[in-house]
Every structure is written in structure tokens, then in C-alpha cells.
mmCIF file of C-alpha atoms and ligand atoms in Angstrom:
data_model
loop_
_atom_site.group_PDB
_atom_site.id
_atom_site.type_symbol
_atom_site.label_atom_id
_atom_site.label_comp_id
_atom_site.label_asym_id
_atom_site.label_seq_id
_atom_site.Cartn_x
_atom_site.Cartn_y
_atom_site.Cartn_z
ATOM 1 C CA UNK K 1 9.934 -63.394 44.504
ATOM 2 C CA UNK K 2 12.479 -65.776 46.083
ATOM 3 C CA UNK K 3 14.804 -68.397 44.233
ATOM 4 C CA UNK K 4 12.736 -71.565 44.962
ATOM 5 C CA UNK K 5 9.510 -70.109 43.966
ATOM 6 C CA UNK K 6 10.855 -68.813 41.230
ATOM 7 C CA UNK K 7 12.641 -72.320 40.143
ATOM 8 C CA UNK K 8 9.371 -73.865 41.039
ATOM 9 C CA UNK K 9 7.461 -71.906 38.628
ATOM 10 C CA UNK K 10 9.669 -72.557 35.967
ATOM 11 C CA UNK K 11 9.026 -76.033 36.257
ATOM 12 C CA UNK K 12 5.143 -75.970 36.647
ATOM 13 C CA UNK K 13 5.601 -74.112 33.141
ATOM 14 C CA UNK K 14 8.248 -76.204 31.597
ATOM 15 C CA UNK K 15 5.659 -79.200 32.332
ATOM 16 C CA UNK K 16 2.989 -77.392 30.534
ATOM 17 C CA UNK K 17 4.884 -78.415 27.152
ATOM 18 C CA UNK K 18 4.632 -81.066 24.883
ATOM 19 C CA UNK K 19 7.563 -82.813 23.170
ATOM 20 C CA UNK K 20 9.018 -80.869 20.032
ATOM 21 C CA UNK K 21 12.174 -79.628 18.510
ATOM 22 C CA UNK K 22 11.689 -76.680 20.843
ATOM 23 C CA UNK K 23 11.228 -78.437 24.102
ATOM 24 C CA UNK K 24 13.502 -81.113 24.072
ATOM 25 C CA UNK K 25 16.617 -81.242 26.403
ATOM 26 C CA UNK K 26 18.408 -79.080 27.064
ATOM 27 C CA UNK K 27 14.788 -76.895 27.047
ATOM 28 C CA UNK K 28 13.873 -77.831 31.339
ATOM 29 C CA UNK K 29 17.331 -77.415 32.611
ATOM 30 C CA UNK K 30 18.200 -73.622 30.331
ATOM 31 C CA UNK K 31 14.276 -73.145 31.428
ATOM 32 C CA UNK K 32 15.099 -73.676 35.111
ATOM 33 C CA UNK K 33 18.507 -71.625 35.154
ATOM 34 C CA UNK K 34 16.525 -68.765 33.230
ATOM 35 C CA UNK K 35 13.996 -68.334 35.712
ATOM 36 C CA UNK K 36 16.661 -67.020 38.222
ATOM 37 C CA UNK K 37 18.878 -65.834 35.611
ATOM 38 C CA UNK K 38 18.045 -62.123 35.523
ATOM 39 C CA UNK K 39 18.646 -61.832 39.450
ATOM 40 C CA UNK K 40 22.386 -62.708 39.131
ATOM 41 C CA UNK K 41 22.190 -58.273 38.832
ATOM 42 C CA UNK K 42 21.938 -58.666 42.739
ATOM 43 C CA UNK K 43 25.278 -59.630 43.051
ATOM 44 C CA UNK K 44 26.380 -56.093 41.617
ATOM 45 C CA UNK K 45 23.611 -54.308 43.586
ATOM 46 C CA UNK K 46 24.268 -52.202 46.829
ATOM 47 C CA UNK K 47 20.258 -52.567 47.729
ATOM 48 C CA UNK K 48 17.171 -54.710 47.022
ATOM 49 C CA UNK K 49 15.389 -51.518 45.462
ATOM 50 C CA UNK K 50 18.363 -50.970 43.703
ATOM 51 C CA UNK K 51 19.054 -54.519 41.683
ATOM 52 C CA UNK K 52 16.677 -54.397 38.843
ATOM 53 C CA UNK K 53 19.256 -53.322 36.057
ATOM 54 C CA UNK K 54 18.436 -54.417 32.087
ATOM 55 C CA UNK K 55 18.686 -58.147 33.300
ATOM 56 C CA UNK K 56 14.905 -57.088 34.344
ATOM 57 C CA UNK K 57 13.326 -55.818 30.984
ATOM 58 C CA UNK K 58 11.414 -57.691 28.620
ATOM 59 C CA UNK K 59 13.359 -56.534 25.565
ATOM 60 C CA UNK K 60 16.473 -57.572 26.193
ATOM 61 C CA UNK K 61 15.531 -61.232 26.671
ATOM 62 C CA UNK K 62 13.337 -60.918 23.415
ATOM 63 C CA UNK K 63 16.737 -59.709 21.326
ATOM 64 C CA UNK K 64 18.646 -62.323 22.940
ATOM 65 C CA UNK K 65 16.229 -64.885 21.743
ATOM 66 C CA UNK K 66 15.681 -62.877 18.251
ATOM 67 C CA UNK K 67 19.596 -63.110 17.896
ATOM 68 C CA UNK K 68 19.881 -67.052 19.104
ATOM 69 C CA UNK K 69 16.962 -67.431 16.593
ATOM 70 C CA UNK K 70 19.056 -65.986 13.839
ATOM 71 C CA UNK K 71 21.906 -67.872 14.505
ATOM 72 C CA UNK K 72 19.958 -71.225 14.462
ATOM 73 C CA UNK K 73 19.229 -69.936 10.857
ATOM 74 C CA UNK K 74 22.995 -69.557 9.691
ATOM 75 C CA UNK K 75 24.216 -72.599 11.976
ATOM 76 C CA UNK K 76 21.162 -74.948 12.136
ATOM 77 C CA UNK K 77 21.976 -76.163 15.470
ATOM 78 C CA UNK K 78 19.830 -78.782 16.469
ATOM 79 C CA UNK K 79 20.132 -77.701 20.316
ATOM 80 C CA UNK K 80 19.984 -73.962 19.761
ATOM 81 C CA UNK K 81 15.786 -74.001 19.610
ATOM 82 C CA UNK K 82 15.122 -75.293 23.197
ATOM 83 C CA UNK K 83 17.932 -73.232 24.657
ATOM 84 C CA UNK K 84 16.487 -69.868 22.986
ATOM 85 C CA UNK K 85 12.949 -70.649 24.024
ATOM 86 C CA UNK K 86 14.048 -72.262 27.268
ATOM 87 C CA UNK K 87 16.036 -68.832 27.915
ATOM 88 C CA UNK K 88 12.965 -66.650 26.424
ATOM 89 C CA UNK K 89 10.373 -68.760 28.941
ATOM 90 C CA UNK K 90 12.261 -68.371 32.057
ATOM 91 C CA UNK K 91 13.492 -64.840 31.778
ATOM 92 C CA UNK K 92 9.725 -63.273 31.245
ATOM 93 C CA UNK K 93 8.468 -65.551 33.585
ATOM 94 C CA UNK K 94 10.842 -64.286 36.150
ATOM 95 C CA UNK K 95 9.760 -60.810 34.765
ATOM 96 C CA UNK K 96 5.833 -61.882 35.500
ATOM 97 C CA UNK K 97 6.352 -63.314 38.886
ATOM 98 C CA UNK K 98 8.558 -60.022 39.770
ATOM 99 C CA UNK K 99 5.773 -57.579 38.366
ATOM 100 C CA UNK K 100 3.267 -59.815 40.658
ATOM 101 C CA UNK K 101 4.975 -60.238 43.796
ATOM 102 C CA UNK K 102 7.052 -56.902 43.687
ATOM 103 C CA UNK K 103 7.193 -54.964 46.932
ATOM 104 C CA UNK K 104 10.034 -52.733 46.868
ATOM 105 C CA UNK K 105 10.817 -52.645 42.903
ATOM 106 C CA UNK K 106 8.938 -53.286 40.079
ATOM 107 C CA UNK K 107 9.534 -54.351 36.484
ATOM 108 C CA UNK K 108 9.772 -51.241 33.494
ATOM 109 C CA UNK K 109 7.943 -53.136 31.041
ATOM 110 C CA UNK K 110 8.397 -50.652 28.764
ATOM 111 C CA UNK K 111 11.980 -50.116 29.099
ATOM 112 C CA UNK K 112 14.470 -48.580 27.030
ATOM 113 C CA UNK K 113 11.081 -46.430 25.846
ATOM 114 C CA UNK K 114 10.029 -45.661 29.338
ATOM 115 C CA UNK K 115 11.272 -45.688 32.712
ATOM 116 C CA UNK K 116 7.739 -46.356 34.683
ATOM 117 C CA UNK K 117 7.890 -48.983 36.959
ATOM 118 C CA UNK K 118 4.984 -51.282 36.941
ATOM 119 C CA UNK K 119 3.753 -53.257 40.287
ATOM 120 C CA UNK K 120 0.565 -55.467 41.292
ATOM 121 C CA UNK K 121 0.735 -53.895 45.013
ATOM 122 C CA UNK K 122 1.840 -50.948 46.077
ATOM 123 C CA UNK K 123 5.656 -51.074 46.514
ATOM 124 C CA UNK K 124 7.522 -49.487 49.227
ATOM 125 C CA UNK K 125 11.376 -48.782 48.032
ATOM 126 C CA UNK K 126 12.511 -47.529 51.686
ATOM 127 C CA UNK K 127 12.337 -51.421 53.185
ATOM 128 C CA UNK K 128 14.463 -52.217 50.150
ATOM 129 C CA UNK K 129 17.358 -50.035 51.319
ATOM 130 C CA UNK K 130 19.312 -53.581 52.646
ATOM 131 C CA UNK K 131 21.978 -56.250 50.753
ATOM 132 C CA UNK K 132 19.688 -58.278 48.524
ATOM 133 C CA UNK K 133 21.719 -60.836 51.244
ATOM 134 C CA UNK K 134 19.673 -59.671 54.144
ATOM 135 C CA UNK K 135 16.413 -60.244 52.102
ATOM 136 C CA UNK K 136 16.136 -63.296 53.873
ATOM 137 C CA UNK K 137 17.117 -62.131 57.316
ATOM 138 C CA UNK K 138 14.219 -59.484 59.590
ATOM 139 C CA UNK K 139 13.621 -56.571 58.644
ATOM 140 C CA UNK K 140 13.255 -57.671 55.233
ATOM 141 C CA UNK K 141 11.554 -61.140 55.452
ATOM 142 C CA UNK K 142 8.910 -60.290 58.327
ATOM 143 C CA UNK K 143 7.980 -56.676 55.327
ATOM 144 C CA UNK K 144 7.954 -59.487 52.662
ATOM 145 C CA UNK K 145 5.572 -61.852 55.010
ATOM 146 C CA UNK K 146 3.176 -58.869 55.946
ATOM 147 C CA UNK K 147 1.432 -59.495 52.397
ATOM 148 C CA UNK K 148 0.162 -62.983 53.507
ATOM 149 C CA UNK K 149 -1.586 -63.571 49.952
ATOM 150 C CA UNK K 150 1.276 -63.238 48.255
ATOM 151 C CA UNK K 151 3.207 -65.290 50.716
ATOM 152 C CA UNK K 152 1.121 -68.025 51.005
ATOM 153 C CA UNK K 153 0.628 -68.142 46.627
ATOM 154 C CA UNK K 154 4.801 -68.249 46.871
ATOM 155 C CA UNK K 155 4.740 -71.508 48.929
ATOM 156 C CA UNK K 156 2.041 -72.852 46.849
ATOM 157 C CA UNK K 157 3.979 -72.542 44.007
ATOM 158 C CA UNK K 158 6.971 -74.075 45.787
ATOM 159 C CA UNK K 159 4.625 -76.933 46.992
ATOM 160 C CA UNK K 160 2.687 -77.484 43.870
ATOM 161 C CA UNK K 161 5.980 -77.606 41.964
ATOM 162 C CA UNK K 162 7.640 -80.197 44.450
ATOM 163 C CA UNK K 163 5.003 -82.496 44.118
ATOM 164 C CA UNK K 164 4.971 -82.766 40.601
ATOM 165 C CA UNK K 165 9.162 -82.687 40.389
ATOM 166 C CA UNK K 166 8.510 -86.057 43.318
ATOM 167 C CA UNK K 167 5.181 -87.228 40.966
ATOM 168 C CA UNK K 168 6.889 -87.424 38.060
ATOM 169 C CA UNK K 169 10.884 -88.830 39.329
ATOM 170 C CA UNK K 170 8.637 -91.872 41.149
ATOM 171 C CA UNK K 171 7.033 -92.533 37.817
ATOM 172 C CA UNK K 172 10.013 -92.560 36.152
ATOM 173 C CA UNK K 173 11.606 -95.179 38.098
ATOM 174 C CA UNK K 174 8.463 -97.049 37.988
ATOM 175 C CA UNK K 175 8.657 -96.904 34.292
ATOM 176 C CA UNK K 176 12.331 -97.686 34.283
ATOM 177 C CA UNK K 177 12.002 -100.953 36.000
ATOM 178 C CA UNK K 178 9.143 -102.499 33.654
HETATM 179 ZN ZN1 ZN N 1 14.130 -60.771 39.939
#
């Protein structure tokens, strides 16, 4: 999955939250920097096939949030329960939308206690052999685009998210001027 679809579906499921301790800010903003955070492994990785390092397993997110959780007990910091769910959200959400839209690489749920990579389609590592640069450049994009479906669910998701990110900024003008 690309950035924008990946910070759009961070929002649709940040919006799916009602106010509490654990969802108030900084919980959108740590969400919406979490749902791209695990690709920053690109920048170290030679290929597209190549990038998903431990950034791109399950369990390390969950032991980041199990230690955050445990420092919130020692510390009590009021801001430290929407940034460890926030970070928690976004990270296996990336991990979902990778596993479902995965076509050179998939996601090792099961990682450190297996290695077997797990993909919705059929993945095909050899068009993954470019920069995770050229991902948007051809050959790349036009392999990507060949699975319309998934395509066409990407924008949606980019669409859908826009519109409510526009919905709700009007209304909160609106309300801000009353
Ligand atoms: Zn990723």
C-alpha cells in the first residue's frame, strides 16, 4: 500500500473512536504518523521485496505498546495512553493493509516464531527487485495497477478518508463561529 492510503486509513479508523483517556490528543496525530511508521525500513532497503525488516511484525509493535503501557504504570503520564494505543493502532493497521494489498512482500505474522510470509494475492518478489523510490515510477506502478480491485479499494480509501478529513474541518469552523 502507498503513503496516502495508508494515512487515509488511519484516519477512517482514528474516527471510529469515541472520546476517552485513550483517544484524546495526541491519539489522531501518533495514530496518523504510525500508520506509515513501519515503512521508514525503506529508507535502509536496496529493493521493494527486500524492505519488510522487524518494523513489519506484529510483535514488536505489541512490546512497544506492552513496555509504554508499563511505563504509564511507574510514571502515570497522562499523555502516554493515546500515544501507546495511537502507536499500537497505526502500526497493525499498516500491518493489515500490507498483508491485503501485498504484491511483492508480505507480512510474517508469526515472526520471530516463523518466517512464512502471509499474502491476500499471490505475490510476485521479481517486480520488487527496484528502489522502494521507483515504486512510483513504470515498471513498478503500471505491476501495482494490473490488480485493478485492489487499486481502485486504495483510492477509495484515499477518497472516503478526504471527505470525511474536508466533512469534519467545515464543521468545525461552522461550529467555531456560533
Ligand atoms: Zn509497509
Amino acid at each position: 500500500m502507498f503513503v496516502p492510503s495508508h494515512l487515509a486509513s488511519g484516519y477512517l479508523l482514528g474516527k471510529l473512536f469515541k472520546k476517552s483517556p485513550w483517544t484524546v490528543y495526541p491519539f489522531m496525530p501518533i495514530l496518523l504518523f504510525a500508520s506509515v511508521l513501519p515503512d521508514i525500513d525503506g529508507i535502509f532497503s536496496d529493493t521493494v521485496a527486500g524492505h519488510h525488516s522487524i518494523l513489519h511484525t506484529p510483535l514488536f509493535w505489541i512490546i512497544v505498546f506492552g513496555g509504554l503501557t508499563l511505563t504509564n504504570m511507574v510514571f502515570k503520564n497522562i499523555q502516554l495512553k493515546p500515544i501507546s494505543l495511537g502507536l499500537l493502532l497505526g502500526t497493525q493497521l499498516h500491518l493489515l493493509t500490507d498483508w491485503f494489498t501485498a504484491r511483492t512482500v508480505g507480512i510474517q505474522w508469526l515472526f520471530p516464531f516463523s518466517h512464512k510470509d502471509y499474502f491476500l494475492y499471490p505475490i510476485r518478489p521479481e517486480y520488487g527487485q527496484g528502489s522502494v523510490w521507483g515504486m512510483i515510477q513504470n515498471p513498478y506502478f503500471s505491476f501495482y495497477m494490473e490488480n485493478t480491485c485492489l487499486f481502485w479499494i486504495e483510492i477509495g480509501v484515499i477518497m472516503c478518508g478526504g471527505a470525511l478529513f474536508i466533512y469534519t474541518w467545515i464543521n468545525r469552523k461552522k461550529y467555531n463561529n456560533t
